PDB file of C-alpha atoms in Angstrom:
ATOM      1  CA  MET A   1      -0.090   0.238  -0.076  1.00 76.00           C
ATOM      2  CA  ALA A   2       1.569   3.429  -0.929  1.00 84.00           C
ATOM      3  CA  ILE A   3       0.088   6.879   0.008  1.00 86.00           C
ATOM      4  CA  LEU A   4       0.343   9.145  -2.987  1.00 86.00           C
ATOM      5  CA  PRO A   5      -0.272  12.825  -3.216  1.00 91.00           C
ATOM      6  CA  GLY A   6      -3.656  14.308  -3.142  1.00 85.00           C
ATOM      7  CA  GLY A   7      -4.944  11.818  -0.353  1.00 82.00           C
ATOM      8  CA  ARG A   8      -4.706   8.814  -3.032  1.00 84.00           C
ATOM      9  CA  LEU A   9      -3.720   5.153  -2.065  1.00 84.00           C
ATOM     10  CA  SER A  10      -1.944   2.639  -4.335  1.00 83.00           C
ATOM     11  CA  TRP A  11      -2.977  -1.023  -3.603  1.00 80.00           C
ATOM     12  CA  ASN A  12      -0.575  -3.580  -5.077  1.00 78.00           C
ATOM     13  CA  ALA A  13      -2.078  -6.641  -3.702  1.00 71.00           C
ATOM     14  CA  LEU A  14      -4.676  -8.162  -6.193  1.00 80.00           C
ATOM     15  CA  LEU A  15      -3.483 -11.580  -7.301  1.00 82.00           C
ATOM     16  CA  CYS A  16      -5.400 -13.275 -10.315  1.00 85.00           C
ATOM     17  CA  LYS A  17      -5.048 -16.995 -10.589  1.00 83.00           C
ATOM     18  CA  VAL A  18      -4.375 -17.974 -14.426  1.00 85.00           C
ATOM     19  CA  ASN A  19      -2.710 -21.244 -16.051  1.00 82.00           C
ATOM     20  CA  GLY A  20       0.373 -21.388 -18.083  1.00 81.00           C
ATOM     21  CA  THR A  21      -1.773 -20.771 -21.530  1.00 87.00           C
ATOM     22  CA  GLU A  22      -3.822 -17.749 -19.968  1.00 90.00           C
ATOM     23  CA  ALA A  23      -0.249 -16.245 -18.702  1.00 87.00           C
ATOM     24  CA  GLU A  24       1.015 -16.469 -22.262  1.00 88.00           C
ATOM     25  CA  GLU A  25      -2.063 -15.047 -23.573  1.00 92.00           C
ATOM     26  CA  LEU A  26      -1.808 -12.112 -21.336  1.00 93.00           C
ATOM     27  CA  ALA A  27       1.857 -11.651 -22.267  1.00 89.00           C
ATOM     28  CA  GLN A  28       1.054 -11.670 -26.010  1.00 90.00           C
ATOM     29  CA  ALA A  29      -1.674  -9.186 -25.290  1.00 92.00           C
ATOM     30  CA  GLY A  30       0.549  -6.363 -23.870  1.00 92.00           C
ATOM     31  CA  ALA A  31      -0.148  -7.344 -20.369  1.00 92.00           C
ATOM     32  CA  LYS A  32      -3.664  -5.761 -20.405  1.00 94.00           C
ATOM     33  CA  PRO A  33      -6.226  -6.975 -18.089  1.00 92.00           C
ATOM     34  CA  SER A  34      -8.616  -9.727 -19.597  1.00 92.00           C
ATOM     35  CA  ALA A  35     -12.380  -9.426 -19.015  1.00 92.00           C
ATOM     36  CA  LYS A  36     -12.295 -11.944 -16.587  1.00 91.00           C
ATOM     37  CA  ILE A  37      -9.585  -9.862 -14.586  1.00 92.00           C
ATOM     38  CA  LEU A  38     -11.554  -6.589 -15.130  1.00 91.00           C
ATOM     39  CA  GLU A  39     -14.602  -8.353 -13.633  1.00 92.00           C
ATOM     40  CA  GLU A  40     -13.029  -9.173 -10.547  1.00 91.00           C
ATOM     41  CA  MET A  41     -11.666  -5.859 -10.232  1.00 90.00           C
ATOM     42  CA  ASN A  42     -15.339  -4.781 -10.076  1.00 92.00           C
ATOM     43  CA  PHE A  43     -15.758  -6.495  -6.932  1.00 92.00           C
ATOM     44  CA  VAL A  44     -12.573  -4.883  -5.548  1.00 90.00           C
ATOM     45  CA  GLU A  45     -13.943  -1.473  -6.618  1.00 91.00           C
ATOM     46  CA  THR A  46     -17.049  -2.158  -4.925  1.00 94.00           C
ATOM     47  CA  TRP A  47     -15.479  -3.014  -1.611  1.00 92.00           C
ATOM     48  CA  LEU A  48     -13.091   0.072  -1.681  1.00 89.00           C
ATOM     49  CA  LYS A  49     -15.801   2.312  -2.324  1.00 92.00           C
ATOM     50  CA  GLY A  50     -17.738   0.575   0.681  1.00 94.00           C
ATOM     51  CA  ILE A  51     -15.125   1.586   3.097  1.00 90.00           C
ATOM     52  CA  GLY A  52     -14.803   5.162   1.855  1.00 89.00           C
ATOM     53  CA  ALA A  53     -12.892   5.459  -1.622  1.00 86.00           C
ATOM     54  CA  LYS A  54     -14.625   8.093  -3.652  1.00 88.00           C
ATOM     55  CA  ALA A  55     -12.978   6.597  -7.005  1.00 89.00           C
ATOM     56  CA  VAL A  56     -11.196   3.601  -7.848  1.00 89.00           C
ATOM     57  CA  LYS A  57      -9.107   3.112 -11.034  1.00 87.00           C
ATOM     58  CA  PRO A  58      -8.250  -0.294 -11.883  1.00 85.00           C
ATOM     59  CA  ALA A  59      -4.605  -1.098 -13.202  1.00 84.00           C
ATOM     60  CA  SER A  60      -4.072  -0.625 -16.811  1.00 88.00           C
ATOM     61  CA  GLU A  61      -1.262  -3.058 -17.080  1.00 90.00           C
ATOM     62  CA  LEU A  62      -0.658  -6.311 -15.052  1.00 90.00           C
ATOM     63  CA  TYR A  63       2.735  -7.578 -13.569  1.00 86.00           C
ATOM     64  CA  ILE A  64       2.927 -11.283 -15.163  1.00 85.00           C
ATOM     65  CA  ARG A  65       5.341 -13.119 -12.807  1.00 80.00           C
ATOM     66  CA  HIS A  66       6.073 -15.889 -15.335  1.00 79.00           C
ATOM     67  CA  ALA A  67       4.759 -16.681 -18.930  1.00 74.00           C
ATOM     68  CA  GLY A  68       7.697 -19.065 -20.199  1.00 84.00           C
ATOM     69  CA  ASN A  69      11.124 -18.933 -20.871  1.00 91.00           C
ATOM     70  CA  ILE A  70      13.282 -18.788 -24.059  1.00 93.00           C
ATOM     71  CA  THR A  71      15.504 -21.580 -25.155  1.00 94.00           C
ATOM     72  CA  GLY A  72      18.783 -21.834 -27.201  1.00 96.00           C
ATOM     73  CA  VAL A  73      20.993 -19.806 -24.529  1.00 98.00           C
ATOM     74  CA  VAL A  74      24.474 -20.536 -24.011  1.00 98.00           C
ATOM     75  CA  ASP A  75      23.987 -21.965 -20.527  1.00 97.00           C
ATOM     76  CA  PRO A  76      20.595 -22.537 -19.286  1.00 96.00           C
ATOM     77  CA  LEU A  77      20.100 -21.784 -15.341  1.00 97.00           C
ATOM     78  CA  TYR A  78      18.348 -24.419 -13.138  1.00 96.00           C
ATOM     79  CA  GLY A  79      17.118 -23.767  -9.538  1.00 96.00           C
ATOM     80  CA  SER A  80      19.387 -26.610  -8.223  1.00 97.00           C
ATOM     81  CA  GLN A  81      22.625 -24.547  -9.850  1.00 98.00           C
ATOM     82  CA  MET A  82      21.547 -21.588  -7.951  1.00 98.00           C
ATOM     83  CA  LEU A  83      21.516 -23.737  -4.700  1.00 98.00           C
ATOM     84  CA  LEU A  84      25.145 -24.773  -5.625  1.00 98.00           C
ATOM     85  CA  GLY A  85      26.185 -21.215  -5.771  1.00 98.00           C
ATOM     86  CA  GLY A  86      25.575 -20.097  -9.206  1.00 98.00           C
ATOM     87  CA  THR A  87      28.339 -18.820 -11.364  1.00 98.00           C
ATOM     88  CA  PRO A  88      31.847 -20.114 -10.301  1.00 97.00           C
ATOM     89  CA  ASN A  89      33.643 -17.291  -7.841  1.00 97.00           C
ATOM     90  CA  TRP A  90      36.364 -16.724 -10.480  1.00 97.00           C
ATOM     91  CA  SER A  91      33.954 -15.645 -13.182  1.00 98.00           C
ATOM     92  CA  ALA A  92      31.196 -14.118 -11.013  1.00 98.00           C
ATOM     93  CA  LEU A  93      29.611 -10.604 -11.729  1.00 98.00           C
ATOM     94  CA  GLY A  94      28.041 -10.411  -8.441  1.00 98.00           C
ATOM     95  CA  THR A  95      25.888 -12.152  -5.889  1.00 98.00           C
ATOM     96  CA  PHE A  96      22.198 -12.327  -5.335  1.00 98.00           C
ATOM     97  CA  GLY A  97      19.873 -14.162  -3.070  1.00 97.00           C
ATOM     98  CA  TYR A  98      15.936 -14.676  -2.848  1.00 96.00           C
ATOM     99  CA  HIS A  99      13.641 -17.237  -2.236  1.00 94.00           C
ATOM    100  CA  PHE A 100      12.246 -19.724  -4.854  1.00 91.00           C
ATOM    101  CA  ASP A 101       8.791 -17.655  -4.890  1.00 82.00           C
ATOM    102  CA  VAL A 102       5.864 -19.603  -5.978  1.00 76.00           C
ATOM    103  CA  ARG A 103       3.253 -17.656  -4.084  1.00 68.00           C
ATOM    104  CA  GLY A 104      -0.122 -18.720  -5.370  1.00 66.00           C
ATOM    105  CA  GLY A 105       1.239 -22.395  -5.972  1.00 66.00           C
ATOM    106  CA  ILE A 106       1.786 -24.158  -9.157  1.00 72.00           C
ATOM    107  CA  GLU A 107      -1.264 -26.360 -10.040  1.00 70.00           C
ATOM    108  CA  GLY A 108      -0.706 -30.100  -9.943  1.00 73.00           C
ATOM    109  CA  LEU A 109       3.043 -29.680  -8.582  1.00 76.00           C
ATOM    110  CA  GLY A 110       2.169 -31.003  -4.973  1.00 74.00           C
ATOM    111  CA  ASN A 111       0.652 -34.208  -6.562  1.00 78.00           C
ATOM    112  CA  ARG A 112       3.303 -34.664  -8.654  1.00 77.00           C
ATOM    113  CA  ALA A 113       5.927 -34.402  -5.907  1.00 76.00           C
ATOM    114  CA  SER A 114       3.909 -36.920  -3.825  1.00 79.00           C
ATOM    115  CA  GLN A 115       3.684 -39.632  -6.744  1.00 79.00           C
ATOM    116  CA  ASN A 116       7.434 -39.392  -6.569  1.00 74.00           C
ATOM    117  CA  GLY A 117       7.907 -39.764  -2.943  1.00 77.00           C
ATOM    118  CA  ILE A 118       8.666 -36.341  -2.132  1.00 76.00           C
ATOM    119  CA  LYS A 119       7.083 -34.744   0.873  1.00 76.00           C
ATOM    120  CA  SER A 120       8.017 -31.139   0.199  1.00 77.00           C
ATOM    121  CA  VAL A 121       8.469 -28.835  -2.527  1.00 79.00           C
ATOM    122  CA  SER A 122       9.777 -25.981  -0.380  1.00 84.00           C
ATOM    123  CA  PHE A 123      13.543 -25.273  -0.661  1.00 90.00           C
ATOM    124  CA  SER A 124      16.102 -23.257   1.077  1.00 94.00           C
ATOM    125  CA  LYS A 125      16.831 -19.588  -0.330  1.00 96.00           C
ATOM    126  CA  PRO A 126      19.534 -19.742  -2.790  1.00 98.00           C
ATOM    127  CA  ILE A 127      22.492 -17.311  -2.738  1.00 98.00           C
ATOM    128  CA  PHE A 128      24.083 -17.332  -5.999  1.00 98.00           C
ATOM    129  CA  ASN A 129      26.532 -15.737  -8.184  1.00 98.00           C
ATOM    130  CA  ILE A 130      25.543 -13.654 -11.266  1.00 98.00           C
ATOM    131  CA  GLY A 131      26.377 -14.564 -14.899  1.00 98.00           C
ATOM    132  CA  ILE A 132      25.158 -13.870 -18.172  1.00 99.00           C
ATOM    133  CA  GLN A 133      25.103 -17.041 -19.926  1.00 98.00           C
ATOM    134  CA  HIS A 134      21.490 -17.999 -19.401  1.00 98.00           C
ATOM    135  CA  ALA A 135      20.521 -14.564 -21.003  1.00 98.00           C
ATOM    136  CA  GLN A 136      22.753 -14.836 -24.088  1.00 99.00           C
ATOM    137  CA  ILE A 137      21.010 -16.403 -27.123  1.00 98.00           C
ATOM    138  CA  LYS A 138      23.026 -18.848 -29.172  1.00 96.00           C
ATOM    139  CA  THR A 139      20.458 -19.449 -32.062  1.00 92.00           C
ATOM    140  CA  VAL A 140      20.000 -15.719 -32.866  1.00 96.00           C
ATOM    141  CA  PRO A 141      22.980 -13.443 -33.458  1.00 96.00           C
ATOM    142  CA  ASN A 142      23.717 -10.519 -31.079  1.00 97.00           C
ATOM    143  CA  LEU A 143      20.761 -10.972 -28.915  1.00 98.00           C
ATOM    144  CA  ALA A 144      20.174 -11.220 -25.098  1.00 98.00           C
ATOM    145  CA  LEU A 145      17.125 -11.599 -23.196  1.00 97.00           C
ATOM    146  CA  VAL A 146      17.165 -10.099 -19.479  1.00 97.00           C
ATOM    147  CA  SER A 147      13.632 -11.029 -17.873  1.00 92.00           C
ATOM    148  CA  PRO A 148      11.627 -13.637 -16.018  1.00 90.00           C
ATOM    149  CA  GLY A 149      11.548 -15.087 -19.599  1.00 92.00           C
ATOM    150  CA  SER A 150      15.331 -15.644 -19.710  1.00 96.00           C
ATOM    151  CA  GLY A 151      16.973 -19.328 -20.209  1.00 96.00           C
ATOM    152  CA  PHE A 152      15.941 -20.173 -16.591  1.00 96.00           C
ATOM    153  CA  GLN A 153      14.931 -24.001 -16.105  1.00 93.00           C
ATOM    154  CA  GLY A 154      13.174 -25.755 -13.445  1.00 90.00           C
ATOM    155  CA  PHE A 155      12.639 -23.849 -10.301  1.00 91.00           C
ATOM    156  CA  ALA A 156      15.094 -21.056 -11.417  1.00 94.00           C
ATOM    157  CA  SER A 157      12.452 -18.483 -12.633  1.00 92.00           C
ATOM    158  CA  SER A 158      10.921 -17.886  -9.454  1.00 91.00           C
ATOM    159  CA  ALA A 159      14.022 -16.393  -7.973  1.00 94.00           C
ATOM    160  CA  GLY A 160      15.641 -15.232 -11.159  1.00 94.00           C
ATOM    161  CA  ARG A 161      12.641 -13.071 -12.157  1.00 92.00           C
ATOM    162  CA  ILE A 162      13.548 -10.332  -9.523  1.00 93.00           C
ATOM    163  CA  VAL A 163      14.329  -6.920 -10.894  1.00 93.00           C
ATOM    164  CA  GLU A 164      17.547  -6.480  -8.773  1.00 95.00           C
ATOM    165  CA  PHE A 165      18.879  -9.654 -10.091  1.00 97.00           C
ATOM    166  CA  ASN A 166      18.280  -8.639 -13.962  1.00 97.00           C
ATOM    167  CA  ALA A 167      19.667  -5.090 -13.282  1.00 97.00           C
ATOM    168  CA  GLY A 168      23.147  -7.036 -12.542  1.00 97.00           C
ATOM    169  CA  VAL A 169      22.834  -9.228 -15.565  1.00 98.00           C
ATOM    170  CA  GLY A 170      21.820  -6.289 -17.584  1.00 98.00           C
ATOM    171  CA  GLN A 171      24.741  -4.353 -16.587  1.00 97.00           C
ATOM    172  CA  ALA A 172      27.004  -6.965 -17.329  1.00 98.00           C
ATOM    173  CA  LEU A 173      25.409  -7.513 -20.781  1.00 98.00           C
ATOM    174  CA  GLY A 174      26.026  -3.956 -21.590  1.00 98.00           C
ATOM    175  CA  ILE A 175      29.542  -4.483 -20.960  1.00 98.00           C
ATOM    176  CA  ALA A 176      29.498  -7.873 -22.950  1.00 99.00           C
ATOM    177  CA  ALA A 177      27.931  -5.878 -25.961  1.00 98.00           C
ATOM    178  CA  ILE A 178      30.540  -3.167 -26.135  1.00 98.00           C
ATOM    179  CA  THR A 179      33.219  -5.919 -25.752  1.00 98.00           C
ATOM    180  CA  ALA A 180      31.475  -7.736 -28.734  1.00 98.00           C
ATOM    181  CA  LEU A 181      31.607  -4.651 -30.848  1.00 98.00           C
ATOM    182  CA  LEU A 182      35.008  -3.668 -30.192  1.00 98.00           C
ATOM    183  CA  SER A 183      36.168  -7.253 -30.864  1.00 98.00           C
ATOM    184  CA  GLY A 184      34.006  -7.967 -33.946  1.00 97.00           C
ATOM    185  CA  ARG A 185      32.357 -10.899 -32.348  1.00 98.00           C
ATOM    186  CA  ASN A 186      28.919 -12.235 -31.637  1.00 98.00           C
ATOM    187  CA  LEU A 187      27.614 -11.213 -28.353  1.00 98.00           C
ATOM    188  CA  SER A 188      26.872 -14.794 -27.073  1.00 98.00           C
ATOM    189  CA  ASN A 189      30.676 -15.468 -27.248  1.00 98.00           C
ATOM    190  CA  VAL A 190      31.600 -13.017 -24.907  1.00 98.00           C
ATOM    191  CA  SER A 191      32.303 -14.640 -21.609  1.00 98.00           C
ATOM    192  CA  ASN A 192      31.584 -13.900 -17.756  1.00 98.00           C
ATOM    193  CA  SER A 193      35.264 -13.759 -17.364  1.00 98.00           C
ATOM    194  CA  GLU A 194      35.703 -11.002 -19.739  1.00 98.00           C
ATOM    195  CA  VAL A 195      33.018  -8.775 -18.314  1.00 99.00           C
ATOM    196  CA  ARG A 196      34.440  -9.736 -14.972  1.00 98.00           C
ATOM    197  CA  LYS A 197      37.937  -8.380 -16.164  1.00 98.00           C
ATOM    198  CA  VAL A 198      36.281  -4.962 -16.915  1.00 98.00           C
ATOM    199  CA  LEU A 199      34.268  -4.614 -13.618  1.00 98.00           C
ATOM    200  CA  LEU A 200      37.573  -5.384 -12.007  1.00 98.00           C
ATOM    201  CA  SER A 201      39.645  -2.824 -13.581  1.00 98.00           C
ATOM    202  CA  THR A 202      36.852  -0.206 -13.225  1.00 97.00           C
ATOM    203  CA  LYS A 203      36.635  -1.077  -9.612  1.00 97.00           C
ATOM    204  CA  GLN A 204      33.070  -1.802 -10.131  1.00 96.00           C
ATOM    205  CA  LEU A 205      32.824  -5.622  -9.260  1.00 97.00           C
ATOM    206  CA  PRO A 206      30.402  -6.071  -6.513  1.00 96.00           C
ATOM    207  CA  ARG A 207      31.209  -8.252  -3.502  1.00 96.00           C
ATOM    208  CA  VAL A 208      30.892 -11.952  -4.577  1.00 98.00           C
ATOM    209  CA  TYR A 209      29.660 -14.445  -1.852  1.00 98.00           C
ATOM    210  CA  GLY A 210      27.693 -17.170  -3.624  1.00 97.00           C
ATOM    211  CA  TYR A 211      26.968 -20.219  -1.101  1.00 95.00           C
ATOM    212  CA  ALA A 212      26.842 -23.843  -2.123  1.00 98.00           C
ATOM    213  CA  ASN A 213      23.923 -25.644  -0.075  1.00 97.00           C
ATOM    214  CA  ASN A 214      24.830 -29.222  -1.439  1.00 97.00           C
ATOM    215  CA  ASN A 215      22.012 -31.284   0.372  1.00 95.00           C
ATOM    216  CA  GLU A 216      19.353 -28.725  -0.915  1.00 94.00           C
ATOM    217  CA  ALA A 217      20.889 -28.609  -4.457  1.00 96.00           C
ATOM    218  CA  LYS A 218      20.806 -32.488  -4.583  1.00 94.00           C
ATOM    219  CA  LYS A 219      17.043 -32.412  -3.447  1.00 90.00           C
ATOM    220  CA  LEU A 220      16.101 -29.803  -5.970  1.00 92.00           C
ATOM    221  CA  LYS A 221      18.068 -31.399  -8.760  1.00 92.00           C
ATOM    222  CA  ASN A 222      16.258 -34.754  -8.221  1.00 88.00           C
ATOM    223  CA  PHE A 223      12.983 -33.059  -7.909  1.00 87.00           C
ATOM    224  CA  GLU A 224      13.703 -31.085 -11.070  1.00 87.00           C
ATOM    225  CA  SER A 225      14.633 -34.226 -12.764  1.00 84.00           C
ATOM    226  CA  LEU A 226      11.548 -36.105 -11.733  1.00 78.00           C
ATOM    227  CA  LEU A 227       9.562 -33.315 -13.338  1.00 70.00           C
ATOM    228  CA  VAL A 228      11.468 -33.560 -16.529  1.00 61.00           C
ATOM    229  CA  LEU A 229      12.969 -30.154 -16.216  1.00 47.00           C
ATOM    230  CA  VAL A 230      16.574 -31.291 -16.318  1.00 42.00           C
TER     231      VAL A 230
END
């Protein structure tokens, strides 16, 4: 809840449950609310006016947490790799930590886990080093994607979707793009290590402290494999 000038409030709390197909359709439609979502917003508008609001303006654009991921990247990033610390320390471009956030649930995930003898689908928060290879696309020259739709696999998108993580990836890709231009190479051929050298020489390399949680990584890798995600 944010208090804005003029006695206005911004309420960021309405979650709309959709399946994968619906999420993709919303993304393709410019993240505009569907008729179904607008109908639900009407109920919220009535409720807010019932407690004193004079006017209620529904969101004109949705935040879509996840609507699929690209393929054909240099090195896909899995949740289990995050739990192992992510990019190796010697080539890391920073470090990030966030829970595997699947608030609202993933339909059928719990049942699938139970069928394979897995009692819980909750895993520890990964503290992992940042790289760019999950965003560099091999199949299209000089293209990268920095977003929740990058080359994440398994549980990775639930932590990798966060803006602060993607800001670090985006900065590094900017350096990689300049490096590619100056050396006459494809963007996908620029390595983490080359970007790291630039960050070191300009004294811009953040602290690197990725942490390997081997037991949790093993459990998650097994889970991702059982779900045909690895």
